[in-house]
Each structure stands twice: as C-alpha cells, then as structure tokens.
PDB file of C-alpha atoms in Angstrom:
ATOM      1  CA  MET A 208      -3.860   1.355 -10.591  1.00 45.00           C
ATOM      2  CA  ASP A 209      -6.424  -1.306 -10.063  1.00 53.00           C
ATOM      3  CA  SER A 210     -10.049  -2.033  -9.239  1.00 63.00           C
ATOM      4  CA  SER A 211     -12.763   0.525  -9.720  1.00 69.00           C
ATOM      5  CA  ILE A 212     -13.522   0.890  -6.028  1.00 71.00           C
ATOM      6  CA  MET A 213      -9.930   1.873  -5.288  1.00 70.00           C
ATOM      7  CA  ARG A 214     -10.033   4.393  -8.090  1.00 69.00           C
ATOM      8  CA  GLU A 215     -13.243   5.854  -6.762  1.00 71.00           C
ATOM      9  CA  LEU A 216     -11.944   6.140  -3.222  1.00 71.00           C
ATOM     10  CA  THR A 217      -8.964   8.233  -4.164  1.00 71.00           C
ATOM     11  CA  SER A 218     -10.776  10.269  -6.806  1.00 75.00           C
ATOM     12  CA  ASP A 219     -11.639  13.041  -4.360  1.00 78.00           C
ATOM     13  CA  GLN A 220      -7.958  13.894  -4.074  1.00 82.00           C
ATOM     14  CA  LEU A 221      -7.406  14.133  -7.805  1.00 84.00           C
ATOM     15  CA  LYS A 222      -6.970  17.597  -9.256  1.00 84.00           C
ATOM     16  CA  THR A 223      -9.247  18.754 -11.999  1.00 84.00           C
ATOM     17  CA  ASP A 224      -7.256  21.753 -13.170  1.00 83.00           C
ATOM     18  CA  ILE A 225      -4.233  19.928 -14.554  1.00 85.00           C
ATOM     19  CA  PRO A 226      -3.330  21.189 -18.021  1.00 87.00           C
ATOM     20  CA  ASP A 227      -2.855  18.713 -20.812  1.00 89.00           C
ATOM     21  CA  PHE A 228       0.884  18.094 -21.136  1.00 90.00           C
ATOM     22  CA  HIS A 229       3.065  15.303 -22.447  1.00 89.00           C
ATOM     23  CA  SER A 230       6.665  14.278 -22.535  1.00 91.00           C
ATOM     24  CA  GLY A 231       8.649  16.625 -24.740  1.00 90.00           C
ATOM     25  CA  ASP A 232       6.774  19.679 -23.526  1.00 91.00           C
ATOM     26  CA  THR A 233       8.542  22.454 -21.698  1.00 92.00           C
ATOM     27  CA  VAL A 234       6.761  23.268 -18.459  1.00 92.00           C
ATOM     28  CA  ARG A 235       7.066  25.648 -15.549  1.00 93.00           C
ATOM     29  CA  VAL A 236       6.073  24.039 -12.260  1.00 93.00           C
ATOM     30  CA  HIS A 237       5.065  26.243  -9.347  1.00 92.00           C
ATOM     31  CA  VAL A 238       6.079  24.396  -6.189  1.00 91.00           C
ATOM     32  CA  ARG A 239       4.847  25.562  -2.811  1.00 89.00           C
ATOM     33  CA  VAL A 240       7.756  25.395  -0.384  1.00 89.00           C
ATOM     34  CA  ILE A 241       6.932  25.489   3.313  1.00 85.00           C
ATOM     35  CA  GLU A 242       9.791  26.625   5.531  1.00 83.00           C
ATOM     36  CA  GLY A 243       8.630  26.631   9.122  1.00 82.00           C
ATOM     37  CA  GLU A 244       5.812  29.131   9.209  1.00 85.00           C
ATOM     38  CA  LYS A 245       6.525  30.797   5.887  1.00 87.00           C
ATOM     39  CA  GLU A 246       5.383  29.601   2.530  1.00 87.00           C
ATOM     40  CA  ARG A 247       6.670  30.661  -0.859  1.00 89.00           C
ATOM     41  CA  THR A 248       6.491  29.487  -4.433  1.00 90.00           C
ATOM     42  CA  GLN A 249       9.490  28.098  -6.216  1.00 91.00           C
ATOM     43  CA  LEU A 250       9.646  27.686  -9.960  1.00 92.00           C
ATOM     44  CA  PHE A 251      11.091  24.703 -11.750  1.00 93.00           C
ATOM     45  CA  GLU A 252      11.278  24.973 -15.509  1.00 92.00           C
ATOM     46  CA  GLY A 253      12.360  22.227 -17.877  1.00 92.00           C
ATOM     47  CA  ILE A 254      11.444  19.481 -20.294  1.00 93.00           C
ATOM     48  CA  VAL A 255       9.030  16.730 -19.280  1.00 93.00           C
ATOM     49  CA  ILE A 256      10.843  13.487 -19.995  1.00 93.00           C
ATOM     50  CA  GLN A 257       8.248  11.050 -18.721  1.00 93.00           C
ATOM     51  CA  ARG A 258       4.794  10.667 -17.262  1.00 93.00           C
ATOM     52  CA  LYS A 259       4.314   7.546 -15.217  1.00 91.00           C
ATOM     53  CA  GLY A 260       1.580   5.780 -13.269  1.00 87.00           C
ATOM     54  CA  GLY A 261      -2.121   6.437 -13.143  1.00 82.00           C
ATOM     55  CA  GLY A 262      -4.746   7.953 -10.923  1.00 83.00           C
ATOM     56  CA  ILE A 263      -3.423   9.362  -7.714  1.00 85.00           C
ATOM     57  CA  GLN A 264      -0.067   7.686  -8.187  1.00 87.00           C
ATOM     58  CA  GLU A 265       0.726   9.468 -11.434  1.00 89.00           C
ATOM     59  CA  THR A 266       4.037  11.322 -11.555  1.00 92.00           C
ATOM     60  CA  PHE A 267       6.053  13.248 -14.128  1.00 94.00           C
ATOM     61  CA  THR A 268       9.757  13.938 -14.438  1.00 94.00           C
ATOM     62  CA  VAL A 269      11.121  17.348 -15.410  1.00 94.00           C
ATOM     63  CA  ARG A 270      14.698  17.753 -16.603  1.00 93.00           C
ATOM     64  CA  LYS A 271      16.570  21.012 -16.741  1.00 92.00           C
ATOM     65  CA  ILE A 272      20.184  22.067 -17.015  1.00 91.00           C
ATOM     66  CA  THR A 273      21.467  24.840 -14.781  1.00 90.00           C
ATOM     67  CA  GLN A 274      25.088  25.919 -14.721  1.00 90.00           C
ATOM     68  CA  GLY A 275      26.057  22.866 -16.672  1.00 87.00           C
ATOM     69  CA  ILE A 276      24.498  20.507 -14.163  1.00 91.00           C
ATOM     70  CA  ALA A 277      21.437  18.547 -15.166  1.00 91.00           C
ATOM     71  CA  ILE A 278      18.668  18.260 -12.610  1.00 93.00           C
ATOM     72  CA  GLU A 279      15.756  15.857 -12.874  1.00 94.00           C
ATOM     73  CA  ARG A 280      12.886  16.268 -10.493  1.00 94.00           C
ATOM     74  CA  ILE A 281       9.939  13.925 -10.100  1.00 94.00           C
ATOM     75  CA  PHE A 282       6.604  15.460  -9.143  1.00 93.00           C
ATOM     76  CA  PRO A 283       3.332  13.721  -8.260  1.00 92.00           C
ATOM     77  CA  VAL A 284       0.789  15.142 -10.700  1.00 91.00           C
ATOM     78  CA  ASN A 285      -1.934  15.522  -8.083  1.00 89.00           C
ATOM     79  CA  SER A 286       0.189  16.872  -5.247  1.00 88.00           C
ATOM     80  CA  PRO A 287      -1.385  19.770  -3.347  1.00 88.00           C
ATOM     81  CA  ARG A 288       2.125  21.169  -3.087  1.00 88.00           C
ATOM     82  CA  LEU A 289       2.063  22.012  -6.788  1.00 89.00           C
ATOM     83  CA  ALA A 290       0.360  25.366  -7.108  1.00 88.00           C
ATOM     84  CA  LYS A 291       0.332  25.413 -10.869  1.00 88.00           C
ATOM     85  CA  ILE A 292       1.748  23.698 -13.936  1.00 91.00           C
ATOM     86  CA  GLU A 293       2.260  25.937 -16.954  1.00 90.00           C
ATOM     87  CA  ARG A 294       2.926  24.571 -20.401  1.00 90.00           C
ATOM     88  CA  LEU A 295       5.347  26.877 -22.143  1.00 90.00           C
ATOM     89  CA  ARG A 296       6.122  24.954 -25.302  1.00 89.00           C
ATOM     90  CA  GLU A 297       4.736  21.867 -26.949  1.00 90.00           C
ATOM     91  CA  GLY A 298       7.478  19.585 -28.196  1.00 89.00           C
ATOM     92  CA  ARG A 299       7.338  17.209 -31.125  1.00 89.00           C
ATOM     93  CA  VAL A 300       8.717  13.873 -29.955  1.00 90.00           C
ATOM     94  CA  ARG A 301       8.327  10.328 -31.173  1.00 91.00           C
ATOM     95  CA  ARG A 302       8.496   8.459 -27.885  1.00 91.00           C
ATOM     96  CA  ALA A 303       6.950   8.650 -24.417  1.00 93.00           C
ATOM     97  CA  ARG A 304      10.161   8.361 -22.410  1.00 93.00           C
ATOM     98  CA  LEU A 305      12.864  10.811 -23.404  1.00 92.00           C
ATOM     99  CA  PHE A 306      15.754   9.201 -21.558  1.00 92.00           C
ATOM    100  CA  TYR A 307      17.952   9.651 -24.623  1.00 92.00           C
ATOM    101  CA  LEU A 308      18.252  13.301 -23.613  1.00 91.00           C
ATOM    102  CA  ARG A 309      20.397  12.266 -20.679  1.00 91.00           C
ATOM    103  CA  GLY A 310      23.308  11.417 -22.906  1.00 87.00           C
ATOM    104  CA  ARG A 311      23.060  14.649 -24.881  1.00 88.00           C
ATOM    105  CA  LYS A 312      23.725  18.316 -24.408  1.00 84.00           C
ATOM    106  CA  GLY A 313      23.599  21.499 -26.391  1.00 84.00           C
ATOM    107  CA  LYS A 314      22.316  21.310 -29.940  1.00 84.00           C
ATOM    108  CA  SER A 315      21.559  17.599 -29.973  1.00 84.00           C
ATOM    109  CA  ALA A 316      19.393  17.897 -26.867  1.00 82.00           C
ATOM    110  CA  ARG A 317      16.912  20.203 -28.572  1.00 81.00           C
ATOM    111  CA  ILE A 318      13.316  19.234 -29.195  1.00 83.00           C
ATOM    112  CA  ARG A 319      11.372  20.540 -32.178  1.00 82.00           C
ATOM    113  CA  GLU A 320       8.215  22.477 -31.503  1.00 81.00           C
ATOM    114  CA  LYS A 321       4.969  20.891 -32.526  1.00 78.00           C
ATOM    115  CA  ARG A 322       3.290  22.510 -35.509  1.00 75.00           C
ATOM    116  CA  ARG A 323      -0.308  23.411 -34.997  1.00 65.00           C
TER     117      ARG A 323
ATOM    118  CA  MET B 296     -10.277  -1.461  22.574  1.00 65.00           C
ATOM    119  CA  GLY B 297     -11.417  -2.248  19.060  1.00 82.00           C
ATOM    120  CA  ALA B 298     -11.564  -5.479  17.109  1.00 86.00           C
ATOM    121  CA  LEU B 299     -12.867  -6.206  13.651  1.00 89.00           C
ATOM    122  CA  ILE B 300     -12.637  -8.732  10.869  1.00 92.00           C
ATOM    123  CA  GLY B 301     -12.005  -7.235   7.446  1.00 92.00           C
ATOM    124  CA  LYS B 302     -11.091  -7.869   3.857  1.00 92.00           C
ATOM    125  CA  LYS B 303      -8.038  -6.331   2.233  1.00 92.00           C
ATOM    126  CA  LEU B 304      -9.079  -4.439  -0.884  1.00 90.00           C
ATOM    127  CA  GLY B 305      -5.645  -3.302  -1.976  1.00 88.00           C
ATOM    128  CA  MET B 306      -3.020  -0.634  -1.615  1.00 88.00           C
ATOM    129  CA  THR B 307      -2.796   2.889  -2.955  1.00 87.00           C
ATOM    130  CA  GLN B 308      -1.560   6.291  -1.847  1.00 88.00           C
ATOM    131  CA  LEU B 309      -3.289   9.263  -0.242  1.00 87.00           C
ATOM    132  CA  TYR B 310      -2.341  12.800   0.682  1.00 88.00           C
ATOM    133  CA  ASN B 311      -2.584  13.431   4.416  1.00 86.00           C
ATOM    134  CA  ASP B 312      -3.311  16.761   6.074  1.00 83.00           C
ATOM    135  CA  LYS B 313       0.386  17.667   5.911  1.00 83.00           C
ATOM    136  CA  GLU B 314       0.150  17.272   2.128  1.00 84.00           C
ATOM    137  CA  GLU B 315       2.447  14.268   2.232  1.00 87.00           C
ATOM    138  CA  LEU B 316       1.765  11.282   0.011  1.00 89.00           C
ATOM    139  CA  VAL B 317       1.425   8.255   2.286  1.00 91.00           C
ATOM    140  CA  PRO B 318       1.005   4.584   1.362  1.00 92.00           C
ATOM    141  CA  VAL B 319      -2.313   3.153   2.549  1.00 91.00           C
ATOM    142  CA  THR B 320      -4.063  -0.201   2.540  1.00 91.00           C
ATOM    143  CA  ILE B 321      -7.804  -0.015   2.046  1.00 91.00           C
ATOM    144  CA  VAL B 322      -9.692  -2.517   4.180  1.00 91.00           C
ATOM    145  CA  ALA B 323     -13.395  -3.316   4.079  1.00 90.00           C
ATOM    146  CA  ALA B 324     -13.840  -3.795   7.834  1.00 88.00           C
ATOM    147  CA  GLY B 325     -16.972  -5.050   9.476  1.00 78.00           C
ATOM    148  CA  PRO B 326     -19.768  -4.750  10.337  1.00 88.00           C
ATOM    149  CA  CYS B 327     -19.166  -7.692  12.659  1.00 89.00           C
ATOM    150  CA  PRO B 328     -21.919  -9.049  14.933  1.00 90.00           C
ATOM    151  CA  VAL B 329     -20.823 -10.540  18.243  1.00 89.00           C
ATOM    152  CA  VAL B 330     -21.564 -14.275  18.153  1.00 88.00           C
ATOM    153  CA  ALA B 331     -20.253 -15.265  21.562  1.00 87.00           C
ATOM    154  CA  VAL B 332     -18.690 -13.648  24.591  1.00 87.00           C
ATOM    155  CA  ARG B 333     -16.072 -15.706  26.435  1.00 85.00           C
ATOM    156  CA  THR B 334     -15.755 -14.976  30.114  1.00 84.00           C
ATOM    157  CA  ASP B 335     -13.373 -16.102  32.825  1.00 84.00           C
ATOM    158  CA  GLN B 336     -16.194 -17.773  34.744  1.00 84.00           C
ATOM    159  CA  SER B 337     -17.584 -19.920  31.949  1.00 84.00           C
ATOM    160  CA  ASN B 338     -14.621 -20.348  29.612  1.00 85.00           C
ATOM    161  CA  GLY B 339     -11.494 -19.665  31.626  1.00 86.00           C
ATOM    162  CA  TYR B 340     -10.478 -16.803  29.375  1.00 86.00           C
ATOM    163  CA  THR B 341     -11.938 -13.584  28.073  1.00 86.00           C
ATOM    164  CA  GLY B 342     -12.629 -13.046  24.426  1.00 87.00           C
ATOM    165  CA  LEU B 343     -15.092 -12.185  21.734  1.00 87.00           C
ATOM    166  CA  GLN B 344     -16.263 -14.215  18.783  1.00 88.00           C
ATOM    167  CA  LEU B 345     -17.118 -12.080  15.780  1.00 90.00           C
ATOM    168  CA  ALA B 346     -18.688 -12.908  12.419  1.00 90.00           C
ATOM    169  CA  PHE B 347     -18.017 -11.232   9.082  1.00 90.00           C
ATOM    170  CA  ASP B 348     -19.146 -11.301   5.452  1.00 88.00           C
ATOM    171  CA  GLU B 349     -22.808 -12.186   5.037  1.00 87.00           C
ATOM    172  CA  ILE B 350     -23.603 -15.117   2.747  1.00 90.00           C
ATOM    173  CA  PRO B 351     -26.740 -17.055   1.722  1.00 90.00           C
ATOM    174  CA  GLU B 352     -27.988 -19.728   4.073  1.00 86.00           C
ATOM    175  CA  ARG B 353     -27.241 -22.567   1.622  1.00 88.00           C
ATOM    176  CA  LYS B 354     -23.519 -21.875   1.887  1.00 88.00           C
ATOM    177  CA  LEU B 355     -23.318 -23.094   5.482  1.00 88.00           C
ATOM    178  CA  ASN B 356     -23.913 -26.522   6.961  1.00 87.00           C
ATOM    179  CA  LYS B 357     -26.327 -27.274   9.797  1.00 89.00           C
ATOM    180  CA  PRO B 358     -23.876 -27.071  12.723  1.00 89.00           C
ATOM    181  CA  GLN B 359     -22.624 -23.696  11.489  1.00 88.00           C
ATOM    182  CA  LEU B 360     -26.159 -22.399  10.995  1.00 89.00           C
ATOM    183  CA  GLY B 361     -27.164 -23.673  14.428  1.00 89.00           C
ATOM    184  CA  HIS B 362     -24.271 -21.909  16.089  1.00 89.00           C
ATOM    185  CA  LEU B 363     -25.201 -18.603  14.472  1.00 88.00           C
ATOM    186  CA  ALA B 364     -28.949 -19.116  15.004  1.00 87.00           C
ATOM    187  CA  LYS B 365     -28.316 -19.521  18.720  1.00 87.00           C
ATOM    188  CA  ALA B 366     -26.933 -15.989  18.738  1.00 84.00           C
ATOM    189  CA  GLY B 367     -29.702 -14.811  16.412  1.00 85.00           C
ATOM    190  CA  ILE B 368     -27.292 -13.871  13.629  1.00 87.00           C
ATOM    191  CA  THR B 369     -27.707 -14.282   9.868  1.00 88.00           C
ATOM    192  CA  PRO B 370     -25.235 -16.576   8.043  1.00 90.00           C
ATOM    193  CA  HIS B 371     -21.697 -15.182   7.753  1.00 90.00           C
ATOM    194  CA  ARG B 372     -18.629 -16.590   6.067  1.00 90.00           C
ATOM    195  CA  VAL B 373     -15.978 -15.916   8.681  1.00 90.00           C
ATOM    196  CA  LEU B 374     -15.961 -16.556  12.430  1.00 90.00           C
ATOM    197  CA  ARG B 375     -12.979 -15.484  14.492  1.00 91.00           C
ATOM    198  CA  GLU B 376     -12.202 -15.041  18.155  1.00 89.00           C
ATOM    199  CA  PHE B 377     -10.357 -12.114  19.652  1.00 88.00           C
ATOM    200  CA  ARG B 378      -8.668 -12.639  23.005  1.00 86.00           C
ATOM    201  CA  GLY B 379      -8.822 -10.377  25.995  1.00 77.00           C
ATOM    202  CA  GLN B 380     -11.562  -7.948  25.141  1.00 69.00           C
ATOM    203  CA  ASP B 381     -12.465  -5.664  27.993  1.00 68.00           C
ATOM    204  CA  GLY B 382     -15.607  -3.592  28.206  1.00 70.00           C
ATOM    205  CA  GLU B 383     -19.196  -4.667  27.934  1.00 75.00           C
ATOM    206  CA  PHE B 384     -20.287  -6.662  24.929  1.00 80.00           C
ATOM    207  CA  GLU B 385     -23.568  -8.394  24.243  1.00 81.00           C
ATOM    208  CA  ILE B 386     -24.356 -11.212  21.870  1.00 84.00           C
ATOM    209  CA  GLY B 387     -25.932  -9.777  18.740  1.00 81.00           C
ATOM    210  CA  GLN B 388     -24.303  -6.393  19.161  1.00 84.00           C
ATOM    211  CA  VAL B 389     -22.801  -5.192  15.864  1.00 86.00           C
ATOM    212  CA  LEU B 390     -19.281  -3.765  15.848  1.00 86.00           C
ATOM    213  CA  ASP B 391     -18.117  -1.491  13.044  1.00 86.00           C
ATOM    214  CA  VAL B 392     -15.400   0.986  12.108  1.00 86.00           C
ATOM    215  CA  SER B 393     -16.707   3.556  14.582  1.00 85.00           C
ATOM    216  CA  GLN B 394     -14.610   1.770  17.215  1.00 85.00           C
ATOM    217  CA  PHE B 395     -11.537   3.320  15.644  1.00 87.00           C
ATOM    218  CA  GLU B 396     -10.398   6.892  15.400  1.00 87.00           C
ATOM    219  CA  ILE B 397      -8.003   8.535  12.997  1.00 88.00           C
ATOM    220  CA  GLY B 398      -4.495   8.237  14.375  1.00 86.00           C
ATOM    221  CA  ASN B 399      -5.181   5.018  16.298  1.00 88.00           C
ATOM    222  CA  ASN B 400      -2.508   2.373  16.364  1.00 90.00           C
ATOM    223  CA  VAL B 401      -3.664  -1.026  15.159  1.00 92.00           C
ATOM    224  CA  ARG B 402      -2.333  -4.545  14.818  1.00 91.00           C
ATOM    225  CA  VAL B 403      -3.343  -6.524  11.747  1.00 93.00           C
ATOM    226  CA  THR B 404      -3.221 -10.305  11.462  1.00 93.00           C
ATOM    227  CA  GLY B 405      -3.573 -12.142   8.190  1.00 93.00           C
ATOM    228  CA  LYS B 406      -2.285 -15.007   6.131  1.00 94.00           C
ATOM    229  CA  SER B 407       0.814 -14.099   4.153  1.00 94.00           C
ATOM    230  CA  LYS B 408       1.120 -14.824   0.448  1.00 94.00           C
ATOM    231  CA  GLY B 409       2.368 -18.368  -0.113  1.00 94.00           C
ATOM    232  CA  LYS B 410       5.778 -18.653  -1.749  1.00 95.00           C
ATOM    233  CA  GLY B 411       5.895 -22.463  -1.798  1.00 95.00           C
ATOM    234  CA  PHE B 412       8.967 -24.511  -0.905  1.00 96.00           C
ATOM    235  CA  ALA B 413      11.632 -21.841  -1.082  1.00 94.00           C
ATOM    236  CA  GLY B 414      15.410 -22.049  -0.979  1.00 94.00           C
ATOM    237  CA  VAL B 415      17.577 -20.242   1.537  1.00 95.00           C
ATOM    238  CA  VAL B 416      18.412 -17.325  -0.766  1.00 95.00           C
ATOM    239  CA  LYS B 417      14.747 -16.358  -1.128  1.00 95.00           C
ATOM    240  CA  ARG B 418      13.660 -17.477   2.326  1.00 95.00           C
ATOM    241  CA  TYR B 419      16.433 -16.117   4.554  1.00 95.00           C
ATOM    242  CA  HIS B 420      18.281 -13.785   2.185  1.00 95.00           C
ATOM    243  CA  PHE B 421      21.447 -15.898   2.177  1.00 94.00           C
ATOM    244  CA  ARG B 422      23.899 -14.344  -0.224  1.00 93.00           C
ATOM    245  CA  GLY B 423      24.592 -17.366  -2.411  1.00 91.00           C
ATOM    246  CA  LYS B 424      27.884 -17.919  -4.195  1.00 92.00           C
ATOM    247  CA  ASN B 425      29.749 -16.329  -7.068  1.00 93.00           C
ATOM    248  CA  ALA B 426      28.042 -16.569 -10.426  1.00 92.00           C
ATOM    249  CA  THR B 427      31.435 -17.051 -12.079  1.00 92.00           C
ATOM    250  CA  HIS B 428      35.028 -17.955 -11.128  1.00 94.00           C
ATOM    251  CA  GLY B 429      34.300 -21.668 -11.411  1.00 91.00           C
ATOM    252  CA  THR B 430      31.471 -22.051  -8.882  1.00 90.00           C
ATOM    253  CA  PRO B 431      30.433 -25.706  -9.412  1.00 90.00           C
ATOM    254  CA  GLY B 432      26.663 -25.267  -9.760  1.00 89.00           C
ATOM    255  CA  VAL B 433      25.966 -24.348  -6.131  1.00 92.00           C
ATOM    256  CA  GLN B 434      25.189 -20.655  -6.654  1.00 92.00           C
ATOM    257  CA  ARG B 435      22.046 -20.676  -4.506  1.00 93.00           C
ATOM    258  CA  HIS B 436      22.981 -23.388  -1.992  1.00 93.00           C
ATOM    259  CA  GLY B 437      23.137 -22.739   1.733  1.00 90.00           C
ATOM    260  CA  GLY B 438      26.701 -24.019   2.214  1.00 90.00           C
ATOM    261  CA  SER B 439      27.793 -25.793   5.362  1.00 91.00           C
ATOM    262  CA  VAL B 440      25.196 -26.661   7.988  1.00 92.00           C
ATOM    263  CA  GLY B 441      27.605 -26.917  10.925  1.00 91.00           C
ATOM    264  CA  GLN B 442      30.903 -28.206  12.322  1.00 93.00           C
ATOM    265  CA  GLY B 443      32.371 -31.734  12.382  1.00 92.00           C
ATOM    266  CA  THR B 444      32.515 -34.548  14.975  1.00 93.00           C
ATOM    267  CA  THR B 445      31.984 -31.932  17.671  1.00 91.00           C
ATOM    268  CA  PRO B 446      29.082 -31.242  18.019  1.00 93.00           C
ATOM    269  CA  GLY B 447      28.274 -34.045  15.570  1.00 93.00           C
ATOM    270  CA  LYS B 448      24.804 -32.793  14.815  1.00 94.00           C
ATOM    271  CA  VAL B 449      22.980 -29.984  13.101  1.00 94.00           C
ATOM    272  CA  TRP B 450      21.702 -27.361  15.537  1.00 95.00           C
ATOM    273  CA  LYS B 451      17.970 -27.006  15.916  1.00 94.00           C
ATOM    274  CA  GLY B 452      16.577 -23.997  14.131  1.00 93.00           C
ATOM    275  CA  LYS B 453      19.256 -24.114  11.409  1.00 94.00           C
ATOM    276  CA  LYS B 454      17.992 -22.047   8.492  1.00 94.00           C
ATOM    277  CA  MET B 455      17.259 -24.380   5.625  1.00 94.00           C
ATOM    278  CA  PRO B 456      14.930 -24.529   2.614  1.00 94.00           C
ATOM    279  CA  GLY B 457      11.248 -25.065   3.321  1.00 95.00           C
ATOM    280  CA  GLN B 458       7.746 -23.667   3.140  1.00 95.00           C
ATOM    281  CA  MET B 459       7.717 -19.902   2.928  1.00 95.00           C
ATOM    282  CA  GLY B 460       4.664 -17.741   3.390  1.00 94.00           C
ATOM    283  CA  ASN B 461       1.047 -18.935   3.617  1.00 94.00           C
ATOM    284  CA  LYS B 462       1.202 -18.638   7.379  1.00 93.00           C
ATOM    285  CA  ARG B 463      -0.280 -16.363   9.996  1.00 94.00           C
ATOM    286  CA  VAL B 464       1.539 -13.049  10.206  1.00 94.00           C
ATOM    287  CA  THR B 465       0.829 -10.049  12.425  1.00 93.00           C
ATOM    288  CA  THR B 466       1.895  -6.555  11.462  1.00 93.00           C
ATOM    289  CA  LYS B 467       2.074  -4.143  14.368  1.00 92.00           C
ATOM    290  CA  GLY B 468       2.134  -0.393  14.550  1.00 90.00           C
ATOM    291  CA  LEU B 469      -0.100   0.551  11.634  1.00 92.00           C
ATOM    292  CA  THR B 470      -2.007   3.796  12.018  1.00 92.00           C
ATOM    293  CA  VAL B 471      -5.522   4.625  10.905  1.00 91.00           C
ATOM    294  CA  GLU B 472      -5.217   7.307   8.252  1.00 89.00           C
ATOM    295  CA  ARG B 473      -8.823   7.748   7.244  1.00 88.00           C
ATOM    296  CA  ILE B 474     -12.223   6.191   8.031  1.00 89.00           C
ATOM    297  CA  ASP B 475     -15.214   5.898   5.724  1.00 86.00           C
ATOM    298  CA  SER B 476     -18.052   4.907   8.040  1.00 86.00           C
ATOM    299  CA  ASP B 477     -20.690   4.992   5.286  1.00 86.00           C
ATOM    300  CA  ARG B 478     -18.928   2.271   3.355  1.00 86.00           C
ATOM    301  CA  ASN B 479     -17.282   0.545   6.333  1.00 88.00           C
ATOM    302  CA  LEU B 480     -13.755   1.215   5.147  1.00 88.00           C
ATOM    303  CA  LEU B 481     -10.525   1.702   7.035  1.00 89.00           C
ATOM    304  CA  PHE B 482      -7.460   3.277   5.445  1.00 91.00           C
ATOM    305  CA  LEU B 483      -4.371   1.978   7.239  1.00 92.00           C
ATOM    306  CA  LYS B 484      -0.960   3.508   6.712  1.00 93.00           C
ATOM    307  CA  GLY B 485       1.388   0.760   5.575  1.00 92.00           C
ATOM    308  CA  ALA B 486       1.078  -2.790   4.320  1.00 93.00           C
ATOM    309  CA  VAL B 487      -0.954  -5.626   5.804  1.00 93.00           C
ATOM    310  CA  PRO B 488      -0.203  -9.351   5.381  1.00 94.00           C
ATOM    311  CA  GLY B 489      -1.600 -11.352   2.479  1.00 92.00           C
ATOM    312  CA  GLY B 490      -2.939 -10.632  -0.958  1.00 91.00           C
ATOM    313  CA  ASP B 491      -5.937  -8.589  -2.017  1.00 90.00           C
ATOM    314  CA  ASN B 492      -9.335  -9.990  -0.966  1.00 90.00           C
ATOM    315  CA  GLY B 493      -7.745 -11.865   1.939  1.00 91.00           C
ATOM    316  CA  PHE B 494      -9.408 -11.870   5.346  1.00 93.00           C
ATOM    317  CA  ILE B 495      -7.607  -9.998   8.098  1.00 93.00           C
ATOM    318  CA  LEU B 496      -8.108  -9.323  11.789  1.00 92.00           C
ATOM    319  CA  ILE B 497      -7.771  -5.749  12.986  1.00 91.00           C
ATOM    320  CA  GLN B 498      -7.173  -4.948  16.655  1.00 89.00           C
ATOM    321  CA  SER B 499      -6.396  -1.668  18.261  1.00 86.00           C
ATOM    322  CA  THR B 500      -3.386  -1.616  20.553  1.00 79.00           C
TER     323      THR B 500
END
C-alpha cells in the first residue's frame, strides 16, 4: 500500500488472529458461504502458492487437485468471510511464488516438510 | 444538497456491511467556510463560493487577503464556486462532511492526470497496424483522415493526436461508503479524477 494515513484508516478492518503461514504451507481455509438466509462453512484445503499485496489488500492463492483437476482459489487475507485459516503442514520451499507447481503433478509436485 | 472542496488522499479497499471488498477513494473533504453567496438579485445566478485548505497569511497576496477578510475568513489556499445551491447559507458558515450521508450519490470534479501530447492509439484507443507483415513504420498512425475531392476537407472533430489529460473531468454516480467526521474524511466508492493530493470538488446529486 501507501502512505501511513491510508494504512491507519483501514487498520480497523485488519484481522489480528491470522496464523503465520507462507507459500509452500498446506492450509485448510474455512470459508463462510451465505446462501440466501442460510450460512454454512466450506473447507478448501491445499498448498499456498503465493501471498500478494499488503495491508487490507493482501491476498493468498491456494492450489489443490481434486479428481485430477487443479483448482486455484484466491482469498483476501482479511476477509470477514474467512472463518478460520488452519496451517496443516509447513513446507520447505526456496521461492515465494510456487508457480512451477502448475506444470507438475504427482511425485514431482510434492513439497518437503520443514524440519524444526 | 451538499458541496465541498477536498483533497484526494488515495485509493484502497474496504469491506462493506455485506462483507464485500469494495474499492474506495479516501478524500480529505472540508471544512469549507462560505466566502460569498451568489443570488439571482445581485449576481444573476445562484451559487456558493467556498474556501478550503488553511495556509499562513504570507502565502496570499493583498487582493486575495482582502477578499477573504471581507467575509471574515482566515487565509485558505483554494477558492471555488458551486452553482445552483438551494437552501439558506450565510457568509462565514462552515460546511463539512456532515452534509453527506452514507449511501449518498455524489459527483466529483477534478483535474485529470496529464498525459502530454498523445497519439491516437493512447488517446482514442485506435487499434494501430500490424506489427509485422511489412508494415512500413506506421504501426501507431491514425491512417486516413477522410475522403477525396468530395468533401475536400477534414471533418471537424476528427480524432487526431493532441493534448490528453490535465483537463477538468467530472465523475458521476459515486456513492459515499463511509464518513469519518472527526477527521473530515469521505470514503467514496470508485475512482475520482486526478492524482493523489489533487484538489477535487464534491457535490451531492
């Protein structure tokens, strides 16, 4: 983003309970879906392939493969529609943007777990 | 009816009450003292002259200071007139963001970013020519400007290269998303003309 005043003005909408996660991590995102009157939680589980932007405009992209079809979904980090972000696995990666995963599948698309 | 002079601070995004992320422009609007009231009887038209952005006295010359002193107003950088204000206004009265409500429709006038002397591709989105297949160096030219002996002239208003931007532009149909009356800020949904820190006129419609 930009000047300090702009940052300050949107700061009240920033979440404080966001877990620390990076690209390469496997996450489970709890998305609140509102259908008419009803509201339910949908899960989206996959690998974070990028985090982008800053402040209120920050987003992250999660990639998963279901039934042989790859799905990438972009979420705003501070969206009130995200009930929870769970970090399931910490991946060891050497770059911030994991777009190379797009060309791979199966064994070569694995990410090593970070050693603690 | 509301009118204010403001300064564009920049754009960002906000979540609205429907939890949607909307693009907003943050504007430092007012407070604007009324410097003069134009009436049909004395001026032949109705309007309001407002001042904005307080500055030290040394920044203004004597005629400017005199004009403001007549209305009993401290030195301000910007003076602008708004046409056709109805309702009662007095000289010296201070207008601020409380004139607006969330959800109001507003019209914003400003000076667009200057693009200089621009060609027709940038200025009017002409398509240009092929990059290859032997195009003889006229990739971004406008092509023909008209017919032959009949009509024997180029029609007025023909789109050609020229100055682009740096002119008065009005954006209509912006809505007020949020108001911060403590800090005199308006959050308008959408983009307003000009760059950051530019002066803009805000009118409700």
